[in-house]
Every structure is written in structure tokens, then in C-alpha cells.
Amino acid sequence: MSLRKFEYFLAIAEEGSLSQAAAKLHIAQPSLSQQLRALERHVGGPLFERLSRGMRLTPTGRAFLPHARAAVRSADRAYGVARAVATGDAGEIEIATVSSIAAGILPQVLRTWHERRAGSAVRLHEFHHRNLLEQQVHDGLGDLAIGPRPSSWDGPVLSLGHEEFVVVLPATAAARHPGGVALGDLADRDWVLFGQEHGLNDLVHAACTLEGFQPAPAVRTWQVDAAARLAAAGVGPALLPDNALPAGLDAEVRPARPRLFRELTCYLRGEPQGLVREFVALLRQSPLGLRDHRPEGGRAIGLAPTDT
Amino acid sequence: MSLRKFEYFLAIAEEGSLSQAAAKLHIAQPSLSQQLRALERHVGGPLFERLSRGMRLTPTGRAFLPHARAAVRSADRAYGVARAVATGDAGEIEIATVSSIAAGILPQVLRTWHERRAGSAVRLHEFHHRNLLEQQVHDGLGDLAIGPRPSSWDGPVLSLGHEEFVVVLPATAAARHPGGVALGDLADRDWVLFGQEHGLNDLVHAACTLEGFQPAPAVRTWQVDAAARLAAAGVGPALLPDNALPAGLDAEVRPARPRLFRELTCYLRGEPQGLVREFVALLRQSPLGLRDHRPEGGRAIGLAPTDT
DNA sequence: GTCTAGGTATAGGCATTGCCTAAGTGAATC
DNA sequence: GATTCACTTAGGCAATGCCTATACCTAGAC
């Protein structure tokens, strides 16, 4: 049953002698003899022939040898790899997040991460709603979560700064909105909204409700960048986090008025270990490369448990 | 250190719960908890995260898992294979023999063996002298020896019958020797002999000495079938075991007069186990497919410790 | 033949390990 | 707030593993 017996067996096979193997293993010779006997009893036949000046493998022993070696090697590797991961030298981490962040901010961080630690892959889980994210991570999915501040959390929560929500309109509409865009001015437009159970949908609705209207849908989508492109194409205004806008979008992008912010955080179930600790440290150094707009001048949204 | 810990780890990872894994392993749950802790201490970090309703792999655990699985599999396989060999269901055996037998009789036996147990390969060690064979096998080479009866042996020795020595001459010489060929008649010929340290050389010399002459060499070889072909080509007479003659040899082959026999045996260092036992059983059933000539009417040679 | 040397097996003692039962803790649920 | 579920801690007991000392066997030397 014990790996030690395997190692003992290998040592005997290698040395061709019980006593020499015992010396190499730093144990007494009778102990080795005992262990070998036990192993042979378990196998059901002798593994070595006892010659007058040493031990020689029987056919049984020869058959046993390569697999025993493989077992010991695998075990060593298991310990080695696990230790490497535990100390943060290698491994793979799972990040759970909401889709707006996966599409928007994360790529920059992951590029930095990949440059620093080429060996360690990242697995990404995306959710469409902050509540779902929070619940799934709480239930054990992923090693860390990146998303809006969780509503109730007993593990560590690290603030990554705030992202601002912007209104996206066709490029031609630029002149009409030199500063920000008052949401109320768009009350009777048909909007580019998100799917009913998408976190950003709840959020847009909450913002509009505060301005005293319910946005009517021109179209609904589940893709953040699709929403941006639809708005740019003139389907209707969209309200999006600035960091989630696709690069090179041909559109007029203006802060909402009143200004709207959402705090982003990284949260975990427990104290981070190994690679996760490293990743969190990276986040702490450069908070997602986030353009952090202070929420002083504006309204912070996204704190109620029902939005993204 | 223990493989059991690996199995425990795998069970927990599979079940996602310590208590369920304990039930599956038929041990108490606290015992599992203890073992896991010990394993984690050894690895240097937690392998599982403790959630409120179960265990979840940490990145360390995820890294550990595949190697642990491989280790357990290899160990299982090691036991399985060894047991199979111990019971004679599979494996590989090493046979040590002298070259005249390897060239002559063994192929038939090995073909039968291969037909019966296609999975089990045979490794062959050939020696040029029975003394060398006996010494090497005594010192641990091979699982069994097939050769002339050993001069001093304390393990089992199984007689396989006798082979007769024949004189090989060119086909044209046939008429002159209707029955056997008296060695003395060839006393002044130049012989096809074997290398000085070859077992058959000693043997031919012993036989000729008994007839009162020393054979002069026309040529010396180390290959039994080369000797037969040289003799057939008329280089000189050769004295060979009949079973070692190559098939389809175009020559006159006659028994020596006086008739000369050599006993062949199978001998081992100890009681045969598993496959070796099977092989010995096969030998016992069909003694090498040997044409067994009774030595009654002739002289048995090859019993002194100096010939093959 | 006796003796010595090299190598493995057996015996008995002691510390460690592994498993058990019983009780404790913490979170989720009714 | 009581109950349930799941893991952890604590303490006892049997089994395992290693040790020293001794016995046994073979081979080689005197």
C-alpha cells in the first residue's frame, strides 16, 4: 500500500543487494528485509531471488519494476507540481467575472499577467449578472471574482476603483451634446437595452428610473460590444460602462448626466494562496489599468443587490 | 508518503465531500480529515477549500490531481502485472542456454510456447560453453538454463533426453560409410573444429582422444551451422549434435562409431514460479521435441566438467 | 575441515501512525 | 432560535515501521 515500499523495491533492484540498498536508504537492513517481505506477500509471489551474493529480480519483479518506477515518479511529480503551485511558481487559476468586465477591462490585466508568468494559464468564467457571479463564487466556482462590490461577503474584498457609465450615440449626434448627456433628454427615445436577466439591464433601468422614466427597448442584446455598435449605428442610445467599449468604435461617447459610477472589486472566499495571491497582488498594483473616475461628482450606482 | 493518502485525496476530489468520500472508502470521516491534513502539510499548502457544503480543489489541488491519479494507476498496474506474472498469466522469461541448443532445438519449443502464450516474450542468452552457462546461471543470469547436465547443481535438474553426435561429410562420401562412421577412420583428416574456448571443441577433442588420436584443424569456427556447412562443402569432417544441424543441409550425416550421446537438461536455481513453471511444464511434456536416442548402445559424453 | 566474511532472515522492543468514537464549531435552513 | 449538515479537534487503542541483536547460509581462505 505504501509508496515507501515501492521506493525500497526500486532501491533494491537498482543496487542488486538488500544491504547496500538499506545503506543508501539510511535504514537498517532488517527493516528493508521486512518491507520487501510484506510487499512480496501483497503481490503474491517473490519479487527477488535470493542469491548467495545479492538479490536478483524474478520475472514477477521485472514486470513490477517499470510500473513501480512510474508510480514513484508520478508521486514525486505530484508533490513537486503542487508545491510549485502552492508557492506561486506555476499553475492555473480560475477567474470568475461578469461579461462586461471580461469584455472590457480584463484583457489588459491578463496580458500583463501572461507576460510575467508565461507558464500559468487562466481560465475565465463569465456571468451575465453580478448576483449570479456572487452566488456561484460563493458556492465554490473560480478562485477569485472580479466584479461589482458583492452585496454580502465575508471574505476579503479589494476595491479596484470606479468605472463611469457613458451614453453611446451615433457619431453625427456629437455636436448636440457637447458635455455630458442628460438621461432625461433621451426619455422618449427607444433604447438599446440588455436581456431581461442581464445585469446591465437592471442597472440601466435603475439609472433611468432615478431620472423619472422607463426606457423603451429598440433592441435587446446580451453582448456588451454589440450594444455599443448598435448604439453607434443609430438604433438608439445605450448606457454602458466606459471600460467595456470596444476599441475603435465610431460613435459619440459622452458621460451620463447625472454622472454614474460603478465600483469594481476583486473578492475571494478566503485568504489567497500561491498563484492567486500573486494575481491579487498584480491587481492591487495596477487596479485593472482602470481609468478611475472619482464618484464624488456623480452618483454611484450598482450597489443595490439587483444590478450588475 | 503513503499511496493511501493519494487514494483518499482522489476520493475526496471525486466526491466533493469529505464525509461522502469517507463513506465510500469505508473509514470514519475524522480519519479522512486527519489524513488530508497530513497530506496538505506535506505538500505545503491546502489542497481543498472548505466550503459550507463540501470541499473544492484549490489551484494546488488541481495541479496535484492528475499526477496523483497517475501514481495510483501506476501502482495498481504494478500490482496487477506482478500478480499476473506470479500466477503465470503474462510476463517475460529469460532462458540461458548454449549456442548449439539455441541454434538447434530451442526454436521448435519456442514456437510452441509462442502459440500457447502469445503475450509472453522470451529473452535468450547464449553461451559458447556449458561451464560458462552453468556459472552465469548460478550467478543469477536468466530464469532457467537449458544445456548439458550441470556438473554441480543444488537446484532442480530436469532431464530432457539425449542427443546423438553425428559425423558430417560431403554428400559424395555417402557410399563409403553405409552405417556409422568410425572416428578412428578419420584420424588423419583435417577436421572442422570449434573455437578453442567453445564447448563443442572440448567435446570433439574428448571423443577423439578416446579413439586414440588428436584431430588436426582444417578450420575453426564459433558457429554450429557454419561448421556443418563447412563439413558439407568438404573442408573436413565435423562432429556435431544431430539436433543442431541446419535444415536442408546437403551432406552425408552418419552416427559416429562408437555412438556418442549427450544428455540435455533444464536446470533452475530454485522452484519455478509463474511463467517459468509453465515453461518447465511445457518442456516436461514435450522434451524439446528431441529425437531421444538411448545411450545404451553407445558412449555418453559431455559429462565431464570441461566439455559443452 | 574449520574459519572468516558477506549477505539475508528472524526476534523482540519501542516510537509512530492510522483509525476509531465522542465532542466541538460554524454555516445554512426551517 | 433550533436543527441539520459538514468539517475539525481530542483522546484512546491497535497496527505498522524501524531499530538492535542474533541466527543462518554460502563462498572463499587457511
XYZ file of C-alpha atoms (C1' of nucleotides) in Angstrom:
676
model
C 0.000 0.000 0.000
C 2.766 2.393 0.778
C 4.825 4.268 -1.746
C 7.755 3.765 0.513
C 7.665 0.064 -0.262
C 7.920 0.958 -3.928
C 10.934 3.122 -3.338
C 12.507 0.382 -1.276
C 11.847 -2.103 -4.009
C 13.413 0.168 -6.598
C 16.460 0.728 -4.447
C 16.985 -2.996 -4.012
C 16.542 -3.600 -7.716
C 18.999 -0.864 -8.511
C 21.651 -1.916 -6.021
C 21.154 -5.613 -6.516
C 21.675 -6.033 -2.824
C 19.497 -5.653 0.191
C 22.183 -4.407 2.494
C 23.569 -1.875 0.029
C 20.093 -0.595 -0.671
C 19.483 -0.273 3.057
C 22.647 1.777 3.392
C 21.581 4.025 0.530
C 18.142 4.472 2.071
C 19.617 5.155 5.501
C 17.668 2.426 7.175
C 18.728 -0.793 8.834
C 18.982 -3.853 6.683
C 16.418 -5.945 8.581
C 13.838 -3.202 8.127
C 14.282 -3.404 4.392
C 14.060 -7.157 4.512
C 10.778 -6.885 6.385
C 9.299 -4.364 3.999
C 10.275 -6.403 1.000
C 8.670 -9.475 2.508
C 5.479 -7.534 3.103
C 5.476 -6.298 -0.463
C 6.037 -9.799 -1.794
C 3.238 -11.118 0.366
C 0.956 -8.476 -1.075
C 1.980 -9.170 -4.656
C 1.540 -12.877 -4.170
C 4.979 -14.048 -5.144
C 8.665 -13.329 -4.733
C 9.986 -10.231 -6.455
C 13.607 -11.120 -5.917
C 15.569 -14.267 -5.984
C 17.957 -14.589 -3.086
C 21.351 -15.416 -4.465
C 24.377 -16.027 -2.364
C 25.735 -12.567 -3.026
C 22.733 -10.408 -3.599
C 19.232 -10.104 -4.915
C 18.060 -10.637 -8.443
C 14.709 -9.767 -9.961
C 12.332 -12.602 -10.680
C 10.103 -12.354 -13.759
C 7.464 -11.031 -11.381
C 9.862 -8.399 -10.151
C 10.827 -7.437 -13.661
C 7.168 -6.947 -14.526
C 6.632 -4.936 -11.371
C 9.630 -2.685 -11.853
C 8.600 -0.257 -14.621
C 5.203 0.414 -13.122
C 6.665 0.898 -9.701
C 9.087 3.385 -11.139
C 6.256 5.181 -12.896
C 4.248 5.314 -9.702
C 7.085 6.807 -7.712
C 7.819 9.303 -10.452
C 4.203 10.380 -10.660
C 4.045 10.779 -6.925
C 7.177 12.886 -6.914
C 5.806 14.969 -9.679
C 2.516 15.379 -7.871
C 4.311 16.758 -4.837
C 6.606 18.863 -6.945
C 3.867 20.440 -9.019
C 1.648 21.019 -6.024
C 4.462 22.658 -4.133
C 5.251 24.819 -7.131
C 1.675 25.980 -7.307
C 1.459 26.495 -3.578
C 4.477 28.780 -3.709
C 3.180 30.585 -6.771
C 5.745 29.305 -9.247
C 3.321 27.658 -11.607
C -0.253 26.647 -12.080
C -3.538 27.738 -13.436
C -6.120 29.984 -11.879
C -9.798 30.397 -12.489
C -11.290 33.840 -12.527
C -14.994 34.412 -12.324
C -16.377 37.682 -13.567
C -19.256 39.451 -15.270
C -19.336 39.698 -19.021
C -18.944 43.464 -19.159
C -15.648 43.146 -17.379
C -14.460 40.119 -19.283
C -15.052 42.043 -22.491
C -13.745 45.331 -21.200
C -11.020 45.532 -18.647
C -9.675 42.046 -18.116
C -7.768 41.606 -21.363
C -5.234 44.239 -20.337
C -4.625 42.613 -16.976
C -4.381 39.174 -18.466
C -1.843 40.374 -20.973
C 0.335 41.723 -18.190
C -0.141 38.512 -16.234
C 0.787 36.408 -19.205
C 3.935 38.451 -19.808
C 5.051 37.948 -16.242
C 4.159 34.308 -15.849
C 4.003 32.676 -19.219
C 3.586 29.230 -17.696
C 0.367 29.790 -15.854
C -2.844 29.717 -17.774
C -6.008 31.492 -16.709
C -9.462 30.056 -17.014
C -12.300 32.510 -17.237
C -15.905 32.099 -16.148
C -18.292 34.783 -17.267
C -21.703 35.551 -15.863
C -24.292 37.966 -17.037
C -25.337 39.175 -13.660
C -23.436 40.239 -10.587
C -25.819 38.298 -8.375
C -25.163 35.108 -10.257
C -21.448 35.774 -10.086
C -21.586 36.377 -6.383
C -23.615 33.278 -5.695
C -21.538 30.985 -7.889
C -18.272 32.197 -6.466
C -19.658 31.836 -3.018
C -20.590 28.250 -3.882
C -17.079 27.463 -4.920
C -16.705 28.424 -8.542
C -13.421 30.018 -9.525
C -10.537 31.086 -7.363
C -11.399 34.743 -7.324
C -14.137 37.027 -8.536
C -13.818 40.329 -10.315
C -16.990 42.345 -10.426
C -19.091 44.953 -8.708
C -18.784 45.013 -4.943
C -20.664 41.994 -3.624
C -23.754 42.681 -1.563
C -22.849 40.384 1.284
C -19.463 38.792 1.527
C -17.428 37.506 4.391
C -14.127 37.027 2.615
C -11.657 39.702 1.587
C -12.860 42.367 -0.844
C -10.378 44.576 -2.667
C -11.510 47.742 -4.371
C -10.208 48.214 -7.911
C -11.627 51.685 -8.487
C -14.670 53.004 -10.298
C -15.753 52.889 -13.880
C -18.034 55.531 -15.326
C -21.170 54.893 -17.321
C -21.365 56.635 -20.652
C -24.067 57.225 -23.213
C -23.289 55.947 -26.682
C -24.857 57.780 -29.659
C -24.108 57.861 -33.386
C -21.096 59.998 -34.307
C -23.338 62.538 -36.038
C -25.090 63.345 -32.783
C -21.892 64.729 -31.324
C -22.473 68.395 -31.685
C -25.750 68.317 -29.837
C -24.183 67.038 -26.601
C -21.001 68.959 -26.014
C -20.512 67.959 -22.350
C -22.443 65.131 -20.879
C -25.754 63.705 -21.929
C -28.711 64.121 -19.593
C -30.517 60.798 -19.436
C -33.815 62.659 -19.116
C -33.294 64.149 -22.573
C -33.425 60.644 -24.008
C -36.544 59.608 -22.101
C -38.733 59.247 -25.174
C -36.150 57.529 -27.334
C -36.110 53.788 -27.937
C -33.028 52.402 -26.242
C -30.503 49.720 -26.851
C -31.080 47.624 -23.770
C -29.809 44.312 -22.429
C -31.517 40.996 -21.951
C -34.085 40.882 -19.185
C -31.848 38.896 -16.859
C -28.667 40.669 -17.785
C -27.084 42.659 -15.026
C -26.590 45.775 -17.108
C -30.299 45.807 -17.948
C -31.190 46.135 -14.279
C -28.594 48.825 -13.958
C -29.765 50.929 -16.885
C -33.318 50.657 -15.658
C -32.293 51.770 -12.190
C -30.478 54.813 -13.601
C -33.405 55.833 -15.788
C -35.896 55.284 -13.006
C -33.920 57.749 -10.920
C -34.408 60.260 -13.736
C -38.106 59.575 -13.743
C -38.696 57.424 -16.799
C -38.689 53.833 -18.007
C -36.539 53.250 -21.100
C -38.358 51.644 -24.004
C -36.433 48.961 -25.877
C -35.458 49.339 -29.530
C -33.500 46.143 -29.265
C -32.170 43.904 -26.539
C -28.822 42.149 -26.589
C -26.659 40.039 -24.281
C -23.395 41.279 -25.728
C -21.864 44.440 -24.373
C -19.948 45.289 -27.508
C -22.960 44.516 -29.666
C -24.906 47.083 -27.652
C -22.194 49.649 -28.291
C -22.188 49.005 -32.025
C -25.958 49.069 -32.258
C -25.996 52.425 -30.497
C -23.231 53.727 -32.769
C -25.285 52.646 -35.763
C -28.146 54.807 -34.549
C -30.539 52.118 -33.353
C -30.899 54.029 -30.122
C -28.921 55.342 -27.174
C -27.090 52.885 -24.920
C -25.778 53.310 -21.403
C -22.572 51.366 -20.843
C -19.526 51.234 -18.613
C -16.761 53.154 -20.353
C -14.225 50.417 -19.910
C -16.365 47.966 -21.793
C -16.457 49.949 -25.033
C -14.872 48.214 -27.985
C -11.746 49.859 -29.324
C -12.101 51.999 -32.422
C -15.815 52.477 -32.039
C -17.101 55.119 -34.464
C -19.568 56.813 -32.146
C -20.107 59.749 -29.881
C -19.444 58.703 -26.336
C -20.396 61.110 -23.536
C -20.654 60.792 -19.763
C -24.187 60.494 -18.492
C -25.656 63.373 -16.583
C -26.001 62.952 -13.656
C -22.679 61.105 -13.758
C -22.945 57.424 -12.891
C -20.245 55.250 -11.417
C -19.836 51.650 -10.517
C -17.218 50.321 -8.156
C -15.303 47.282 -9.232
C -13.761 44.897 -6.766
C -11.912 41.681 -6.523
C -13.254 39.339 -3.893
C -12.316 35.890 -2.671
C -13.634 33.242 -0.340
C -10.546 33.172 1.800
C -7.010 34.392 2.010
C -5.366 33.932 -1.382
C -2.574 31.365 -1.708
C 0.177 30.870 -4.206
C -0.675 31.979 -7.693
C -3.947 33.558 -6.692
C -2.065 35.639 -4.181
C 0.265 36.748 -6.956
C -2.603 37.626 -9.190
C -4.283 39.646 -6.479
C -1.002 41.425 -5.858
C -0.889 42.345 -9.549
C -4.417 43.678 -9.314
C -3.501 45.675 -6.248
C -0.525 47.246 -8.013
C -2.332 48.240 -11.159
C -6.063 48.187 -10.488
C -7.045 46.753 -13.842
C -5.431 49.642 -15.651
C -8.724 51.219 -14.816
C -9.347 54.876 -15.607
C -10.591 55.645 -12.151
C -13.174 58.403 -12.119
C -13.917 59.634 -8.649
C -17.540 59.159 -7.804
C -17.617 62.488 -5.868
C -19.164 64.468 -8.621
C -21.664 61.833 -9.566
C -23.966 59.164 -8.430
C -22.656 55.734 -7.556
C -24.890 53.044 -8.876
C -24.589 49.351 -8.881
C -24.657 48.966 -5.128
C -28.119 47.503 -4.830
C -28.206 43.717 -4.939
C -30.304 43.673 -8.092
C -27.959 45.226 -10.652
C -24.739 44.084 -12.246
C 4.438 9.273 1.707
C 1.664 6.802 1.514
C -0.290 5.846 -1.559
C -3.318 5.611 0.640
C -3.217 9.346 1.088
C -3.328 9.702 -2.668
C -6.337 7.477 -2.923
C -8.006 9.394 -0.148
C -7.280 12.645 -1.895
C -8.729 11.342 -5.141
C -11.844 10.116 -3.399
C -12.425 13.499 -1.807
C -11.844 15.281 -5.083
C -14.250 12.949 -6.813
C -16.987 13.123 -4.242
C -16.537 16.776 -3.473
C -17.196 15.971 0.122
C -15.138 14.606 2.924
C -17.904 12.675 4.589
C -19.139 11.084 1.387
C -15.619 10.121 0.447
C -15.142 8.614 3.884
C -18.286 6.558 3.419
C -17.080 5.358 0.041
C -13.699 4.444 1.482
C -15.284 2.685 4.454
C -13.456 4.719 7.014
C -14.614 7.200 9.587
C -14.832 10.766 8.444
C -12.415 12.216 11.025
C -9.760 9.771 9.868
C -10.050 11.150 6.383
C -9.857 14.664 7.698
C -6.645 13.787 9.514
C -5.053 12.154 6.501
C -5.933 15.063 4.301
C -4.409 17.475 6.755
C -1.243 15.433 6.832
C -1.083 15.432 3.053
C -1.628 19.168 2.916
C 1.080 19.698 5.494
C 3.437 17.660 3.382
C 2.550 19.488 0.176
C 2.930 22.831 1.857
C -0.487 24.288 1.199
C -4.187 23.482 1.218
C -5.408 21.122 -1.475
C -9.049 21.797 -0.812
C -11.046 24.800 0.077
C -13.547 24.145 2.818
C -16.893 25.394 1.669
C -20.011 25.263 3.723
C -21.305 22.231 1.889
C -18.279 20.363 0.789
C -14.712 20.517 -0.414
C -13.414 22.193 -3.507
C -9.994 21.839 -5.109
C -7.630 24.744 -4.763
C -5.289 25.519 -7.653
C -2.727 23.478 -5.754
C -5.148 20.603 -5.556
C -5.968 20.868 -9.215
C -2.288 20.659 -10.055
C -1.832 17.725 -7.723
C -4.777 15.753 -9.033
C -3.643 14.363 -12.379
C -0.279 13.228 -11.068
C -1.871 11.663 -8.043
C -4.213 9.795 -10.298
C -1.314 8.659 -12.448
C 0.585 7.488 -9.404
C -2.310 5.427 -8.113
C -2.918 3.974 -11.535
C 0.703 3.000 -11.956
C 0.716 1.396 -8.559
C -2.400 -0.577 -9.347
C -0.913 -1.638 -12.593
C 2.303 -2.656 -10.902
C 0.405 -4.935 -8.561
C -1.813 -6.221 -11.344
C 1.012 -7.029 -13.694
C 3.117 -8.591 -10.984
C 0.248 -10.750 -9.846
C -0.436 -11.790 -13.422
C 3.154 -12.841 -13.843
C 3.232 -14.567 -10.486
C 0.237 -16.661 -11.479
C 1.645 -17.362 -14.914
C -0.839 -15.309 -16.912
C 1.672 -12.972 -18.509
C 5.238 -11.880 -18.469
C 8.603 -12.444 -19.977
C 11.123 -15.104 -19.171
C 14.834 -15.305 -19.747
C 16.343 -18.538 -20.889
C 20.047 -19.161 -20.763
C 21.500 -21.811 -22.979
C 24.475 -22.902 -25.047
C 24.725 -21.875 -28.658
C 24.368 -25.387 -30.081
C 20.969 -25.668 -28.424
C 19.850 -22.183 -29.252
C 20.591 -22.906 -32.882
C 19.246 -26.432 -32.837
C 16.408 -27.462 -30.624
C 15.025 -24.357 -28.985
C 13.246 -22.834 -31.979
C 10.679 -25.633 -32.003
C 9.943 -25.246 -28.326
C 9.724 -21.502 -28.569
C 7.291 -21.750 -31.419
C 5.017 -23.952 -29.344
C 5.398 -21.603 -26.404
C 4.571 -18.623 -28.514
C 1.452 -20.307 -29.897
C 0.185 -21.055 -26.416
C 1.034 -17.763 -24.771
C 1.324 -15.095 -27.386
C 1.666 -12.347 -24.794
C 4.798 -13.535 -23.096
C 8.093 -12.845 -24.767
C 11.220 -14.870 -24.227
C 14.668 -13.446 -23.893
C 17.537 -15.699 -24.827
C 21.095 -15.688 -23.532
C 23.555 -17.853 -25.394
C 26.910 -19.076 -24.193
C 29.557 -20.974 -26.024
C 30.474 -23.280 -23.207
C 28.430 -25.285 -20.759
C 30.724 -24.244 -17.944
C 30.130 -20.605 -18.649
C 26.416 -21.244 -18.851
C 26.403 -23.066 -15.578
C 28.384 -20.405 -13.805
C 26.381 -17.484 -15.164
C 23.073 -19.086 -14.354
C 24.343 -19.917 -10.939
C 25.270 -16.261 -10.510
C 21.779 -15.160 -11.365
C 21.556 -14.806 -15.107
C 18.327 -15.981 -16.692
C 15.361 -17.695 -15.139
C 16.244 -21.159 -16.303
C 19.067 -22.903 -18.121
C 18.833 -25.418 -20.923
C 22.004 -27.280 -21.595
C 24.077 -30.336 -20.775
C 23.594 -31.679 -17.270
C 25.417 -29.290 -14.931
C 28.413 -30.654 -13.116
C 27.392 -29.452 -9.686
C 23.992 -28.023 -9.048
C 21.853 -27.761 -5.993
C 18.613 -26.687 -7.628
C 16.191 -28.821 -9.626
C 17.525 -30.512 -12.754
C 15.138 -31.949 -15.321
C 16.361 -34.383 -17.946
C 15.216 -33.635 -21.481
C 16.656 -36.719 -23.130
C 19.783 -37.342 -25.151
C 21.017 -36.052 -28.439
C 23.366 -38.069 -30.596
C 26.565 -36.804 -32.150
C 26.895 -37.300 -35.865
C 29.711 -37.029 -38.358
C 29.092 -34.651 -41.221
C 30.782 -35.353 -44.545
C 30.211 -34.204 -48.135
C 27.260 -35.885 -49.840
C 29.630 -37.667 -52.226
C 31.200 -39.580 -49.364
C 27.924 -41.338 -48.645
C 28.581 -44.688 -50.193
C 31.762 -45.273 -48.299
C 30.061 -45.155 -44.917
C 26.838 -47.136 -45.145
C 26.219 -47.467 -41.391
C 28.056 -45.273 -38.947
C 31.385 -43.611 -39.318
C 34.246 -44.802 -37.131
C 36.044 -41.736 -35.772
C 39.315 -43.600 -35.942
C 38.963 -43.844 -39.732
C 39.136 -40.069 -39.892
C 42.158 -39.749 -37.609
C 44.448 -38.375 -40.282
C 41.967 -35.998 -41.839
C 41.939 -32.304 -41.126
C 38.746 -31.543 -39.157
C 36.256 -28.764 -38.938
C 36.683 -27.828 -35.305
C 35.342 -25.158 -32.986
C 36.995 -22.200 -31.334
C 39.454 -23.061 -28.577
C 37.107 -21.974 -25.825
C 33.988 -23.291 -27.433
C 32.293 -26.114 -25.569
C 31.919 -28.321 -28.631
C 35.652 -28.097 -29.261
C 36.386 -29.659 -25.882
C 33.793 -32.284 -26.590
C 35.115 -33.275 -30.026
C 38.618 -33.477 -28.618
C 37.428 -35.701 -25.789
C 35.700 -38.041 -28.210
C 38.737 -38.289 -30.489
C 41.100 -38.742 -27.579
C 39.049 -41.764 -26.546
C 39.664 -43.160 -30.034
C 43.349 -42.575 -29.677
C 44.062 -39.506 -31.780
C 44.088 -35.710 -31.716
C 42.068 -34.096 -34.530
C 44.013 -31.605 -36.614
C 42.141 -28.432 -37.530
C 41.315 -27.547 -41.132
C 39.339 -24.610 -39.881
C 37.863 -23.398 -36.615
C 34.512 -21.698 -36.197
C 32.248 -20.494 -33.408
C 29.040 -21.139 -35.325
C 27.489 -24.582 -35.189
C 25.723 -24.286 -38.519
C 28.842 -22.864 -40.141
C 30.696 -25.991 -39.057
C 28.026 -28.165 -40.635
C 28.167 -26.274 -43.916
C 31.962 -26.302 -43.996
C 31.948 -30.057 -43.494
C 29.286 -30.478 -46.170
C 31.466 -28.482 -48.535
C 34.265 -30.930 -47.994
C 36.607 -28.830 -45.880
C 36.837 -31.702 -43.461
C 34.735 -33.935 -41.231
C 32.785 -32.391 -38.363
C 31.326 -33.976 -35.249
C 28.084 -32.305 -34.201
C 24.951 -32.891 -32.188
C 22.272 -34.090 -34.597
C 19.696 -31.638 -33.326
C 21.899 -28.709 -34.196
C 22.167 -29.490 -37.909
C 20.682 -26.829 -40.170
C 17.602 -27.902 -42.113
C 18.121 -28.896 -45.739
C 21.827 -29.490 -45.370
C 23.234 -31.184 -48.494
C 25.617 -33.577 -46.810
C 26.103 -37.091 -45.634
C 25.253 -37.320 -41.978
C 26.077 -40.516 -40.128
C 26.197 -41.523 -36.494
C 29.658 -41.702 -35.027
C 31.056 -45.067 -34.120
C 31.227 -45.659 -31.273
C 27.920 -43.859 -30.850
C 28.162 -40.697 -28.784
C 25.389 -39.126 -26.770
C 24.904 -36.023 -24.710
C 22.207 -35.582 -22.150
C 20.313 -32.315 -22.207
C 18.683 -30.904 -19.133
C 16.791 -27.955 -17.891
C 18.005 -26.627 -14.588
C 16.997 -23.807 -12.279
C 18.223 -22.124 -9.150
C 15.044 -22.785 -7.233
C 11.494 -23.945 -7.584
C 9.974 -22.338 -10.688
C 7.185 -19.810 -10.219
C 4.518 -18.493 -12.505
C 5.537 -18.357 -16.126
C 8.770 -20.202 -15.595
C 6.811 -23.008 -14.010
C 4.606 -23.094 -17.094
C 7.570 -23.176 -19.384
C 9.157 -26.014 -17.457
C 5.848 -27.871 -17.617
C 5.899 -27.481 -21.398
C 9.429 -28.856 -21.507
C 8.410 -31.773 -19.338
C 5.521 -32.622 -21.660
C 7.439 -32.499 -24.896
C 11.137 -32.745 -24.120
C 12.267 -30.247 -26.722
C 10.769 -32.378 -29.472
C 14.060 -34.155 -29.096
C 14.770 -37.328 -31.040
C 15.862 -39.214 -27.984
C 18.428 -41.854 -28.793
C 19.015 -44.212 -25.913
C 22.626 -44.097 -24.852
C 22.639 -47.848 -24.132
C 24.308 -48.818 -27.323
C 26.848 -46.015 -27.217
C 29.053 -43.913 -25.133
C 27.673 -40.926 -23.208
C 29.938 -37.963 -23.435
C 29.608 -34.469 -22.193
C 29.531 -35.407 -18.539
C 32.961 -34.160 -17.648
C 33.022 -30.534 -16.491
C 35.232 -29.446 -19.373
C 33.009 -30.004 -22.396
C 29.809 -28.391 -23.634
C 37.808 -29.280 7.787
C 37.488 -25.182 10.111
C 37.263 -20.321 9.948
C 36.053 -15.877 8.220
C 33.422 -12.674 5.503
C 29.409 -11.097 3.072
C 24.683 -11.199 2.758
C 19.863 -12.121 4.274
C 16.296 -13.672 7.782
C 14.280 -13.815 12.484
C 13.090 -11.988 17.206
C 11.797 -8.669 20.460
C 11.320 -3.841 21.929
C 9.829 0.875 21.217
C 8.084 5.060 18.932
C 4.898 6.447 15.355
C 0.986 6.107 12.575
C -3.728 5.345 11.476
C -8.209 4.595 12.701
C -11.846 4.840 15.896
C -15.570 7.195 18.960
C -17.143 11.334 21.129
C -17.498 16.092 21.409
C -16.877 20.858 19.256
C -17.566 24.591 15.725
C -19.637 27.112 12.019
C -22.830 27.912 8.357
C -27.271 27.233 6.210
C -32.118 26.166 6.718
C -36.726 25.864 8.685
C -33.553 30.157 17.591
C -33.363 25.247 16.897
C -31.922 21.847 13.712
C -29.143 19.888 10.252
C -25.060 19.256 7.688
C -20.224 19.138 7.209
C -15.680 19.504 8.843
C -12.323 19.719 12.963
C -10.404 18.585 17.442
C -9.308 15.325 21.211
C -8.045 11.094 23.253
C -7.624 6.022 23.230
C -6.101 1.722 21.109
C -4.228 -1.496 17.739
C -1.042 -1.968 13.932
C 2.934 -0.546 11.489
C 7.710 0.526 10.863
C 12.159 0.833 12.404
C 15.703 -0.416 15.484
C 19.410 -3.688 17.783
C 20.922 -8.208 18.490
C 21.215 -12.707 16.826
C 20.881 -16.601 13.659
C 21.631 -18.682 9.239
C 23.642 -19.671 4.831
C 27.119 -19.653 1.174
C 31.650 -18.879 -0.679
C 36.280 -18.487 -0.260
C 40.711 -18.828 2.576
C 43.827 -21.247 5.573
